Amino acid sequence: MIYFGKEGSYFWLGMIVVALFVLIVSYCPASAIVTVSLLFCVTLLVFFVGACGVLLYAWTLPVPPGLPQPWLMRLNVVSYRIAGLFGQNLFDVLAKRYGPSDRKITNTQFDGVPVRIYEPPKTTDSQQPAVVYLHGGGFRCLSVDTLHPFTDDLATKLDIVVISIDYRLSTEALFPAAIDDCTKAVVWFLNHTKDYNVDSTKVIIMGESAGGNLAAGVTQRITLDPMYQQVPKLRAQILICPMLQAMDFNTPAYQQYGEYETALLQKEVVVASWVEYLTGSAQLQDVFSTNMHTSPAAKKSDLFQNVLSHDNIPERFKIPPYVAPSSTDFGDEDLYETLKTQLLDPSFAPLMRDGSLKGLPEAYIVTCTYDVLRDDGIFYVKRLEAAGVKVTWVHNDDGIHAMSIYSATGPFAVKAGVRSRQKLFAFIENTLKT
């Protein structure tokens, strides 16, 4: 998917040279002088050819029309791909490059769920506000370690308490394990805020991508589910490029940007994440990708037509190659009957709640033009506004997926990412002051 085809050939060229280097050194003459000289020359050759291969790979990556700073976007993708070759551990190691924090950092558990707590270095008499953060990663990767640079920056810049939840991934346990973990941890914290000198009326929940799904789902549970009536309510919910539904993978954004690696998130990655979160296997990926997993009756239902209608997407976003749906008369009835309970469960897909969203806390929703999940966020904005919920919708015309989290610092930071994070932090600061 990522490393094959014409573009990937340059990437593999660098990898082949590395392999040749290992073979040559393994069988080089015994003479130490010859060995050292050969090692030096081959090392230079490896770096040169490898660098050329990576640059050629980056050069050939297609970029969506109009995407600003295309070279930075390409380099972002290359850095993620190289790190991805070495697995999750390298991401976590690289995340620690930002050095020691001045925060008091504690790894502990809330009701059996691992969490990381960031607290101000000095205690005060007044109670502090807090943000509970749920990381993204398609329910199947990333961790509190990977997101440490962001959560530490958030805690430090705003001088607040931050709770980062290390919920179980789909590689460990399928739905609803992740949202159950998050709900348990958030409810426990809201009931024990005094133990951390936190004001229970000033707690915001925030998540990006799959974490946005979990943040929205937890918010709905705590607010609308009678079993949580006695739990202190959240002050606000922040959803950054959230993935909120698995019914329609043919929205305008999926059609327009689903094939671009340089938009950071591809359609096939999102579909695979949903399918593996639900079933533990990629077997149904092609079925989901073509919307064959929902029946004709489901596509004609009031909920589907009202919530997922492409008429809810502003016309300015419906640019080529977008084509409006011409028919709803397709799909697998039997498969849908098997899956519909989960597909319509708001704990799985918060956008699909069959009922009013009235009473939910204020929402701050971030969407980006060049993001396949853009329309999920827009659909939810529309639903919340219709329910009378106060919504701040921040759309980035020049943005890619979750850039305020992943593309706002470091050598490959993009202007839109920096700007988006500044707006995000300003909203949090202003909201927690009131």
PDB file of N, CA and C in Angstrom, residues 108-191:
ATOM      1  N   THR A 108       0.007   6.440  36.222  1.00  0.00           N
ATOM      2  CA  THR A 108      -0.786   5.727  37.213  1.00  0.00           C
ATOM      3  C   THR A 108      -1.983   5.094  36.525  1.00  0.00           C
ATOM      4  N   GLN A 109      -3.012   4.740  37.289  1.00  0.00           N
ATOM      5  CA  GLN A 109      -4.227   4.165  36.731  1.00  0.00           C
ATOM      6  C   GLN A 109      -5.450   4.820  37.344  1.00  0.00           C
ATOM      7  N   PHE A 110      -6.464   5.024  36.516  1.00  0.00           N
ATOM      8  CA  PHE A 110      -7.769   5.469  36.988  1.00  0.00           C
ATOM      9  C   PHE A 110      -8.740   4.314  36.779  1.00  0.00           C
ATOM     10  N   ASP A 111      -9.199   3.736  37.857  1.00  0.00           N
ATOM     11  CA  ASP A 111     -10.135   2.612  37.783  1.00  0.00           C
ATOM     12  C   ASP A 111      -9.589   1.497  36.879  1.00  0.00           C
ATOM     13  N   GLY A 112      -8.297   1.241  36.991  1.00  0.00           N
ATOM     14  CA  GLY A 112      -7.679   0.163  36.241  1.00  0.00           C
ATOM     15  C   GLY A 112      -7.196   0.524  34.854  1.00  0.00           C
ATOM     16  N   VAL A 113      -7.404   1.770  34.419  1.00  0.00           N
ATOM     17  CA  VAL A 113      -6.999   2.209  33.082  1.00  0.00           C
ATOM     18  C   VAL A 113      -5.720   3.041  33.189  1.00  0.00           C
ATOM     19  N   PRO A 114      -4.662   2.703  32.448  1.00  0.00           N
ATOM     20  CA  PRO A 114      -3.420   3.476  32.521  1.00  0.00           C
ATOM     21  C   PRO A 114      -3.617   4.919  32.037  1.00  0.00           C
ATOM     22  N   VAL A 115      -3.051   5.855  32.783  1.00  0.00           N
ATOM     23  CA  VAL A 115      -3.112   7.272  32.412  1.00  0.00           C
ATOM     24  C   VAL A 115      -1.783   7.923  32.733  1.00  0.00           C
ATOM     25  N   ARG A 116      -1.542   9.049  32.094  1.00  0.00           N
ATOM     26  CA  ARG A 116      -0.386   9.884  32.431  1.00  0.00           C
ATOM     27  C   ARG A 116      -0.918  11.247  32.856  1.00  0.00           C
ATOM     28  N   ILE A 117      -0.455  11.713  34.006  1.00  0.00           N
ATOM     29  CA  ILE A 117      -0.925  12.980  34.560  1.00  0.00           C
ATOM     30  C   ILE A 117       0.195  14.008  34.480  1.00  0.00           C
ATOM     31  N   TYR A 118      -0.134  15.179  33.945  1.00  0.00           N
ATOM     32  CA  TYR A 118       0.789  16.317  33.904  1.00  0.00           C
ATOM     33  C   TYR A 118       0.231  17.375  34.865  1.00  0.00           C
ATOM     34  N   GLU A 119       1.016  17.719  35.878  1.00  0.00           N
ATOM     35  CA  GLU A 119       0.580  18.700  36.862  1.00  0.00           C
ATOM     36  C   GLU A 119       1.585  19.841  36.943  1.00  0.00           C
ATOM     37  N   PRO A 120       1.134  21.040  37.338  1.00  0.00           N
ATOM     38  CA  PRO A 120       2.068  22.159  37.525  1.00  0.00           C
ATOM     39  C   PRO A 120       3.122  21.798  38.556  1.00  0.00           C
ATOM     40  N   PRO A 121       4.340  22.310  38.387  1.00  0.00           N
ATOM     41  CA  PRO A 121       5.433  21.931  39.303  1.00  0.00           C
ATOM     42  C   PRO A 121       5.218  22.417  40.733  1.00  0.00           C
ATOM     43  N   LYS A 122       4.441  23.502  40.888  1.00  0.00           N
ATOM     44  CA  LYS A 122       4.200  24.052  42.229  1.00  0.00           C
ATOM     45  C   LYS A 122       2.719  23.956  42.555  1.00  0.00           C
ATOM     46  N   THR A 123       2.413  23.521  43.753  1.00  0.00           N
ATOM     47  CA  THR A 123       1.020  23.439  44.184  1.00  0.00           C
ATOM     48  C   THR A 123       0.498  24.825  44.547  1.00  0.00           C
ATOM     49  N   THR A 124      -0.784  25.020  44.340  1.00  0.00           N
ATOM     50  CA  THR A 124      -1.425  26.285  44.673  1.00  0.00           C
ATOM     51  C   THR A 124      -2.661  26.010  45.519  1.00  0.00           C
ATOM     52  N   ASP A 125      -3.138  27.037  46.176  1.00  0.00           N
ATOM     53  CA  ASP A 125      -4.343  26.891  46.995  1.00  0.00           C
ATOM     54  C   ASP A 125      -5.593  26.814  46.128  1.00  0.00           C
ATOM     55  N   SER A 126      -5.586  27.512  44.993  1.00  0.00           N
ATOM     56  CA  SER A 126      -6.763  27.518  44.122  1.00  0.00           C
ATOM     57  C   SER A 126      -6.802  26.275  43.256  1.00  0.00           C
ATOM     58  N   GLN A 127      -8.026  25.800  42.985  1.00  0.00           N
ATOM     59  CA  GLN A 127      -8.174  24.613  42.149  1.00  0.00           C
ATOM     60  C   GLN A 127      -7.849  24.928  40.692  1.00  0.00           C
ATOM     61  N   GLN A 128      -7.293  23.940  39.987  1.00  0.00           N
ATOM     62  CA  GLN A 128      -6.828  24.108  38.622  1.00  0.00           C
ATOM     63  C   GLN A 128      -7.856  23.570  37.621  1.00  0.00           C
ATOM     64  N   PRO A 129      -7.864  24.123  36.408  1.00  0.00           N
ATOM     65  CA  PRO A 129      -8.638  23.501  35.331  1.00  0.00           C
ATOM     66  C   PRO A 129      -7.877  22.308  34.767  1.00  0.00           C
ATOM     67  N   ALA A 130      -8.550  21.491  33.966  1.00  0.00           N
ATOM     68  CA  ALA A 130      -7.892  20.290  33.424  1.00  0.00           C
ATOM     69  C   ALA A 130      -8.430  19.962  32.041  1.00  0.00           C
ATOM     70  N   VAL A 131      -7.572  19.283  31.265  1.00  0.00           N
ATOM     71  CA  VAL A 131      -7.957  18.734  29.965  1.00  0.00           C
ATOM     72  C   VAL A 131      -7.674  17.238  29.996  1.00  0.00           C
ATOM     73  N   VAL A 132      -8.674  16.444  29.601  1.00  0.00           N
ATOM     74  CA  VAL A 132      -8.484  15.002  29.433  1.00  0.00           C
ATOM     75  C   VAL A 132      -8.263  14.750  27.952  1.00  0.00           C
ATOM     76  N   TYR A 133      -7.140  14.127  27.616  1.00  0.00           N
ATOM     77  CA  TYR A 133      -6.767  13.958  26.212  1.00  0.00           C
ATOM     78  C   TYR A 133      -6.813  12.499  25.790  1.00  0.00           C
ATOM     79  N   LEU A 134      -7.443  12.260  24.631  1.00  0.00           N
ATOM     80  CA  LEU A 134      -7.542  10.916  24.057  1.00  0.00           C
ATOM     81  C   LEU A 134      -6.841  10.925  22.703  1.00  0.00           C
ATOM     82  N   HIS A 135      -5.759  10.169  22.593  1.00  0.00           N
ATOM     83  CA  HIS A 135      -4.937  10.198  21.381  1.00  0.00           C
ATOM     84  C   HIS A 135      -5.618   9.492  20.209  1.00  0.00           C
ATOM     85  N   GLY A 136      -5.175   9.833  18.998  1.00  0.00           N
ATOM     86  CA  GLY A 136      -5.668   9.180  17.799  1.00  0.00           C
ATOM     87  C   GLY A 136      -4.808   7.983  17.440  1.00  0.00           C
ATOM     88  N   GLY A 137      -4.914   7.567  16.156  1.00  0.00           N
ATOM     89  CA  GLY A 137      -4.157   6.413  15.691  1.00  0.00           C
ATOM     90  C   GLY A 137      -5.049   5.317  15.139  1.00  0.00           C
ATOM     91  N   GLY A 138      -6.297   5.692  14.768  1.00  0.00           N
ATOM     92  CA  GLY A 138      -7.190   4.722  14.151  1.00  0.00           C
ATOM     93  C   GLY A 138      -7.569   3.576  15.069  1.00  0.00           C
ATOM     94  N   PHE A 139      -7.564   3.811  16.370  1.00  0.00           N
ATOM     95  CA  PHE A 139      -7.889   2.805  17.391  1.00  0.00           C
ATOM     96  C   PHE A 139      -6.841   1.690  17.468  1.00  0.00           C
ATOM     97  N   ARG A 140      -5.819   1.708  16.592  1.00  0.00           N
ATOM     98  CA  ARG A 140      -4.929   0.544  16.516  1.00  0.00           C
ATOM     99  C   ARG A 140      -3.451   0.868  16.725  1.00  0.00           C
ATOM    100  N   CYS A 141      -3.097   2.135  16.858  1.00  0.00           N
ATOM    101  CA  CYS A 141      -1.689   2.470  17.093  1.00  0.00           C
ATOM    102  C   CYS A 141      -1.587   3.787  17.853  1.00  0.00           C
ATOM    103  N   LEU A 142      -0.355   4.187  18.134  1.00  0.00           N
ATOM    104  CA  LEU A 142       0.004   5.369  18.919  1.00  0.00           C
ATOM    105  C   LEU A 142      -0.300   5.146  20.398  1.00  0.00           C
ATOM    106  N   SER A 143       0.172   6.081  21.224  1.00  0.00           N
ATOM    107  CA  SER A 143       0.088   5.884  22.672  1.00  0.00           C
ATOM    108  C   SER A 143       0.293   7.220  23.375  1.00  0.00           C
ATOM    109  N   VAL A 144       0.249   7.187  24.712  1.00  0.00           N
ATOM    110  CA  VAL A 144       0.519   8.411  25.466  1.00  0.00           C
ATOM    111  C   VAL A 144       1.964   8.841  25.263  1.00  0.00           C
ATOM    112  N   ASP A 145       2.855   7.888  25.002  1.00  0.00           N
ATOM    113  CA  ASP A 145       4.252   8.246  24.726  1.00  0.00           C
ATOM    114  C   ASP A 145       4.372   8.993  23.405  1.00  0.00           C
ATOM    115  N   THR A 146       3.702   8.485  22.374  1.00  0.00           N
ATOM    116  CA  THR A 146       3.762   9.132  21.058  1.00  0.00           C
ATOM    117  C   THR A 146       3.266  10.563  21.130  1.00  0.00           C
ATOM    118  N   LEU A 147       2.218  10.788  21.901  1.00  0.00           N
ATOM    119  CA  LEU A 147       1.610  12.122  21.980  1.00  0.00           C
ATOM    120  C   LEU A 147       2.179  12.960  23.112  1.00  0.00           C
ATOM    121  N   HIS A 148       3.218  12.462  23.762  1.00  0.00           N
ATOM    122  CA  HIS A 148       3.807  13.214  24.874  1.00  0.00           C
ATOM    123  C   HIS A 148       4.246  14.632  24.494  1.00  0.00           C
ATOM    124  N   PRO A 149       4.882  14.844  23.337  1.00  0.00           N
ATOM    125  CA  PRO A 149       5.272  16.218  22.998  1.00  0.00           C
ATOM    126  C   PRO A 149       4.086  17.182  22.987  1.00  0.00           C
ATOM    127  N   PHE A 150       2.938  16.710  22.484  1.00  0.00           N
ATOM    128  CA  PHE A 150       1.764  17.590  22.443  1.00  0.00           C
ATOM    129  C   PHE A 150       1.166  17.797  23.825  1.00  0.00           C
ATOM    130  N   THR A 151       0.954  16.720  24.580  1.00  0.00           N
ATOM    131  CA  THR A 151       0.316  16.870  25.879  1.00  0.00           C
ATOM    132  C   THR A 151       1.206  17.651  26.851  1.00  0.00           C
ATOM    133  N   ASP A 152       2.515  17.469  26.740  1.00  0.00           N
ATOM    134  CA  ASP A 152       3.426  18.239  27.582  1.00  0.00           C
ATOM    135  C   ASP A 152       3.388  19.715  27.197  1.00  0.00           C
ATOM    136  N   ASP A 153       3.349  19.996  25.900  1.00  0.00           N
ATOM    137  CA  ASP A 153       3.259  21.378  25.436  1.00  0.00           C
ATOM    138  C   ASP A 153       1.956  22.024  25.909  1.00  0.00           C
ATOM    139  N   LEU A 154       0.870  21.273  25.829  1.00  0.00           N
ATOM    140  CA  LEU A 154      -0.432  21.769  26.281  1.00  0.00           C
ATOM    141  C   LEU A 154      -0.393  22.103  27.768  1.00  0.00           C
ATOM    142  N   ALA A 155       0.125  21.179  28.573  1.00  0.00           N
ATOM    143  CA  ALA A 155       0.179  21.399  30.015  1.00  0.00           C
ATOM    144  C   ALA A 155       1.089  22.567  30.381  1.00  0.00           C
ATOM    145  N   THR A 156       2.206  22.678  29.666  1.00  0.00           N
ATOM    146  CA  THR A 156       3.191  23.719  29.977  1.00  0.00           C
ATOM    147  C   THR A 156       2.720  25.101  29.535  1.00  0.00           C
ATOM    148  N   LYS A 157       2.258  25.205  28.290  1.00  0.00           N
ATOM    149  CA  LYS A 157       1.855  26.513  27.759  1.00  0.00           C
ATOM    150  C   LYS A 157       0.678  27.106  28.537  1.00  0.00           C
ATOM    151  N   LEU A 158      -0.281  26.266  28.916  1.00  0.00           N
ATOM    152  CA  LEU A 158      -1.485  26.769  29.583  1.00  0.00           C
ATOM    153  C   LEU A 158      -1.423  26.623  31.103  1.00  0.00           C
ATOM    154  N   ASP A 159      -0.372  25.959  31.600  1.00  0.00           N
ATOM    155  CA  ASP A 159      -0.183  25.768  33.044  1.00  0.00           C
ATOM    156  C   ASP A 159      -1.424  25.140  33.681  1.00  0.00           C
ATOM    157  N   ILE A 160      -1.861  24.022  33.118  1.00  0.00           N
ATOM    158  CA  ILE A 160      -3.042  23.322  33.594  1.00  0.00           C
ATOM    159  C   ILE A 160      -2.705  21.856  33.838  1.00  0.00           C
ATOM    160  N   VAL A 161      -3.648  21.150  34.439  1.00  0.00           N
ATOM    161  CA  VAL A 161      -3.513  19.705  34.601  1.00  0.00           C
ATOM    162  C   VAL A 161      -3.981  19.031  33.311  1.00  0.00           C
ATOM    163  N   VAL A 162      -3.209  18.070  32.827  1.00  0.00           N
ATOM    164  CA  VAL A 162      -3.585  17.303  31.637  1.00  0.00           C
ATOM    165  C   VAL A 162      -3.554  15.817  31.989  1.00  0.00           C
ATOM    166  N   ILE A 163      -4.612  15.126  31.607  1.00  0.00           N
ATOM    167  CA  ILE A 163      -4.703  13.682  31.797  1.00  0.00           C
ATOM    168  C   ILE A 163      -4.698  13.036  30.418  1.00  0.00           C
ATOM    169  N   SER A 164      -3.716  12.199  30.130  1.00  0.00           N
ATOM    170  CA  SER A 164      -3.628  11.499  28.855  1.00  0.00           C
ATOM    171  C   SER A 164      -3.932  10.020  29.101  1.00  0.00           C
ATOM    172  N   ILE A 165      -4.959   9.503  28.418  1.00  0.00           N
ATOM    173  CA  ILE A 165      -5.450   8.150  28.694  1.00  0.00           C
ATOM    174  C   ILE A 165      -4.858   7.148  27.705  1.00  0.00           C
ATOM    175  N   ASP A 166      -4.299   6.073  28.243  1.00  0.00           N
ATOM    176  CA  ASP A 166      -3.666   5.036  27.428  1.00  0.00           C
ATOM    177  C   ASP A 166      -4.627   3.846  27.283  1.00  0.00           C
ATOM    178  N   TYR A 167      -5.693   4.064  26.532  1.00  0.00           N
ATOM    179  CA  TYR A 167      -6.732   3.050  26.367  1.00  0.00           C
ATOM    180  C   TYR A 167      -6.213   1.868  25.542  1.00  0.00           C
ATOM    181  N   ARG A 168      -6.917   0.746  25.640  1.00  0.00           N
ATOM    182  CA  ARG A 168      -6.522  -0.437  24.876  1.00  0.00           C
ATOM    183  C   ARG A 168      -6.776  -0.224  23.377  1.00  0.00           C
ATOM    184  N   LEU A 169      -5.832  -0.673  22.565  1.00  0.00           N
ATOM    185  CA  LEU A 169      -5.945  -0.558  21.114  1.00  0.00           C
ATOM    186  C   LEU A 169      -6.664  -1.780  20.556  1.00  0.00           C
ATOM    187  N   SER A 170      -7.093  -1.669  19.304  1.00  0.00           N
ATOM    188  CA  SER A 170      -7.823  -2.777  18.676  1.00  0.00           C
ATOM    189  C   SER A 170      -6.940  -3.997  18.466  1.00  0.00           C
ATOM    190  N   THR A 171      -5.620  -3.811  18.522  1.00  0.00           N
ATOM    191  CA  THR A 171      -4.705  -4.958  18.434  1.00  0.00           C
ATOM    192  C   THR A 171      -4.742  -5.789  19.716  1.00  0.00           C
ATOM    193  N   GLU A 172      -5.260  -5.189  20.800  1.00  0.00           N
ATOM    194  CA  GLU A 172      -5.382  -5.895  22.071  1.00  0.00           C
ATOM    195  C   GLU A 172      -6.814  -6.355  22.322  1.00  0.00           C
ATOM    196  N   ALA A 173      -7.783  -5.481  22.022  1.00  0.00           N
ATOM    197  CA  ALA A 173      -9.184  -5.779  22.299  1.00  0.00           C
ATOM    198  C   ALA A 173     -10.054  -4.958  21.354  1.00  0.00           C
ATOM    199  N   LEU A 174     -11.116  -5.569  20.856  1.00  0.00           N
ATOM    200  CA  LEU A 174     -11.983  -4.911  19.881  1.00  0.00           C
ATOM    201  C   LEU A 174     -12.989  -3.986  20.557  1.00  0.00           C
ATOM    202  N   PHE A 175     -13.750  -3.252  19.724  1.00  0.00           N
ATOM    203  CA  PHE A 175     -14.838  -2.427  20.235  1.00  0.00           C
ATOM    204  C   PHE A 175     -15.746  -3.289  21.107  1.00  0.00           C
ATOM    205  N   PRO A 176     -16.175  -2.791  22.287  1.00  0.00           N
ATOM    206  CA  PRO A 176     -16.076  -1.417  22.792  1.00  0.00           C
ATOM    207  C   PRO A 176     -14.967  -1.186  23.821  1.00  0.00           C
ATOM    208  N   ALA A 177     -13.892  -1.950  23.767  1.00  0.00           N
ATOM    209  CA  ALA A 177     -12.860  -1.850  24.799  1.00  0.00           C
ATOM    210  C   ALA A 177     -12.318  -0.427  24.940  1.00  0.00           C
ATOM    211  N   ALA A 178     -12.005   0.223  23.810  1.00  0.00           N
ATOM    212  CA  ALA A 178     -11.378   1.552  23.868  1.00  0.00           C
ATOM    213  C   ALA A 178     -12.290   2.570  24.543  1.00  0.00           C
ATOM    214  N   ILE A 179     -13.552   2.633  24.118  1.00  0.00           N
ATOM    215  CA  ILE A 179     -14.429   3.644  24.715  1.00  0.00           C
ATOM    216  C   ILE A 179     -14.812   3.272  26.141  1.00  0.00           C
ATOM    217  N   ASP A 180     -14.870   1.989  26.439  1.00  0.00           N
ATOM    218  CA  ASP A 180     -15.134   1.593  27.826  1.00  0.00           C
ATOM    219  C   ASP A 180     -13.988   2.023  28.728  1.00  0.00           C
ATOM    220  N   ASP A 181     -12.747   1.840  28.262  1.00  0.00           N
ATOM    221  CA  ASP A 181     -11.586   2.293  29.035  1.00  0.00           C
ATOM    222  C   ASP A 181     -11.642   3.798  29.267  1.00  0.00           C
ATOM    223  N   CYS A 182     -11.915   4.539  28.190  1.00  0.00           N
ATOM    224  CA  CYS A 182     -11.937   6.001  28.293  1.00  0.00           C
ATOM    225  C   CYS A 182     -13.054   6.465  29.223  1.00  0.00           C
ATOM    226  N   THR A 183     -14.210   5.842  29.113  1.00  0.00           N
ATOM    227  CA  THR A 183     -15.332   6.217  29.972  1.00  0.00           C
ATOM    228  C   THR A 183     -14.996   5.961  31.437  1.00  0.00           C
ATOM    229  N   LYS A 184     -14.450   4.788  31.732  1.00  0.00           N
ATOM    230  CA  LYS A 184     -14.091   4.456  33.113  1.00  0.00           C
ATOM    231  C   LYS A 184     -13.099   5.478  33.681  1.00  0.00           C
ATOM    232  N   ALA A 185     -12.076   5.799  32.895  1.00  0.00           N
ATOM    233  CA  ALA A 185     -11.044   6.714  33.377  1.00  0.00           C
ATOM    234  C   ALA A 185     -11.593   8.124  33.568  1.00  0.00           C
ATOM    235  N   VAL A 186     -12.403   8.602  32.627  1.00  0.00           N
ATOM    236  CA  VAL A 186     -12.950   9.955  32.722  1.00  0.00           C
ATOM    237  C   VAL A 186     -13.922  10.065  33.891  1.00  0.00           C
ATOM    238  N   VAL A 187     -14.799   9.088  34.032  1.00  0.00           N
ATOM    239  CA  VAL A 187     -15.769   9.109  35.142  1.00  0.00           C
ATOM    240  C   VAL A 187     -15.039   9.079  36.484  1.00  0.00           C
ATOM    241  N   TRP A 188     -14.024   8.214  36.584  1.00  0.00           N
ATOM    242  CA  TRP A 188     -13.267   8.152  37.840  1.00  0.00           C
ATOM    243  C   TRP A 188     -12.614   9.502  38.139  1.00  0.00           C
ATOM    244  N   PHE A 189     -12.022  10.109  37.135  1.00  0.00           N
ATOM    245  CA  PHE A 189     -11.353  11.398  37.352  1.00  0.00           C
ATOM    246  C   PHE A 189     -12.356  12.478  37.760  1.00  0.00           C
ATOM    247  N   LEU A 190     -13.492  12.542  37.073  1.00  0.00           N
ATOM    248  CA  LEU A 190     -14.495  13.558  37.409  1.00  0.00           C
ATOM    249  C   LEU A 190     -15.006  13.401  38.836  1.00  0.00           C
ATOM    250  N   ASN A 191     -15.011  12.174  39.315  1.00  0.00           N
ATOM    251  CA  ASN A 191     -15.456  11.931  40.693  1.00  0.00           C
ATOM    252  C   ASN A 191     -14.349  12.120  41.723  1.00  0.00           C
TER     253      ASN A 191
END
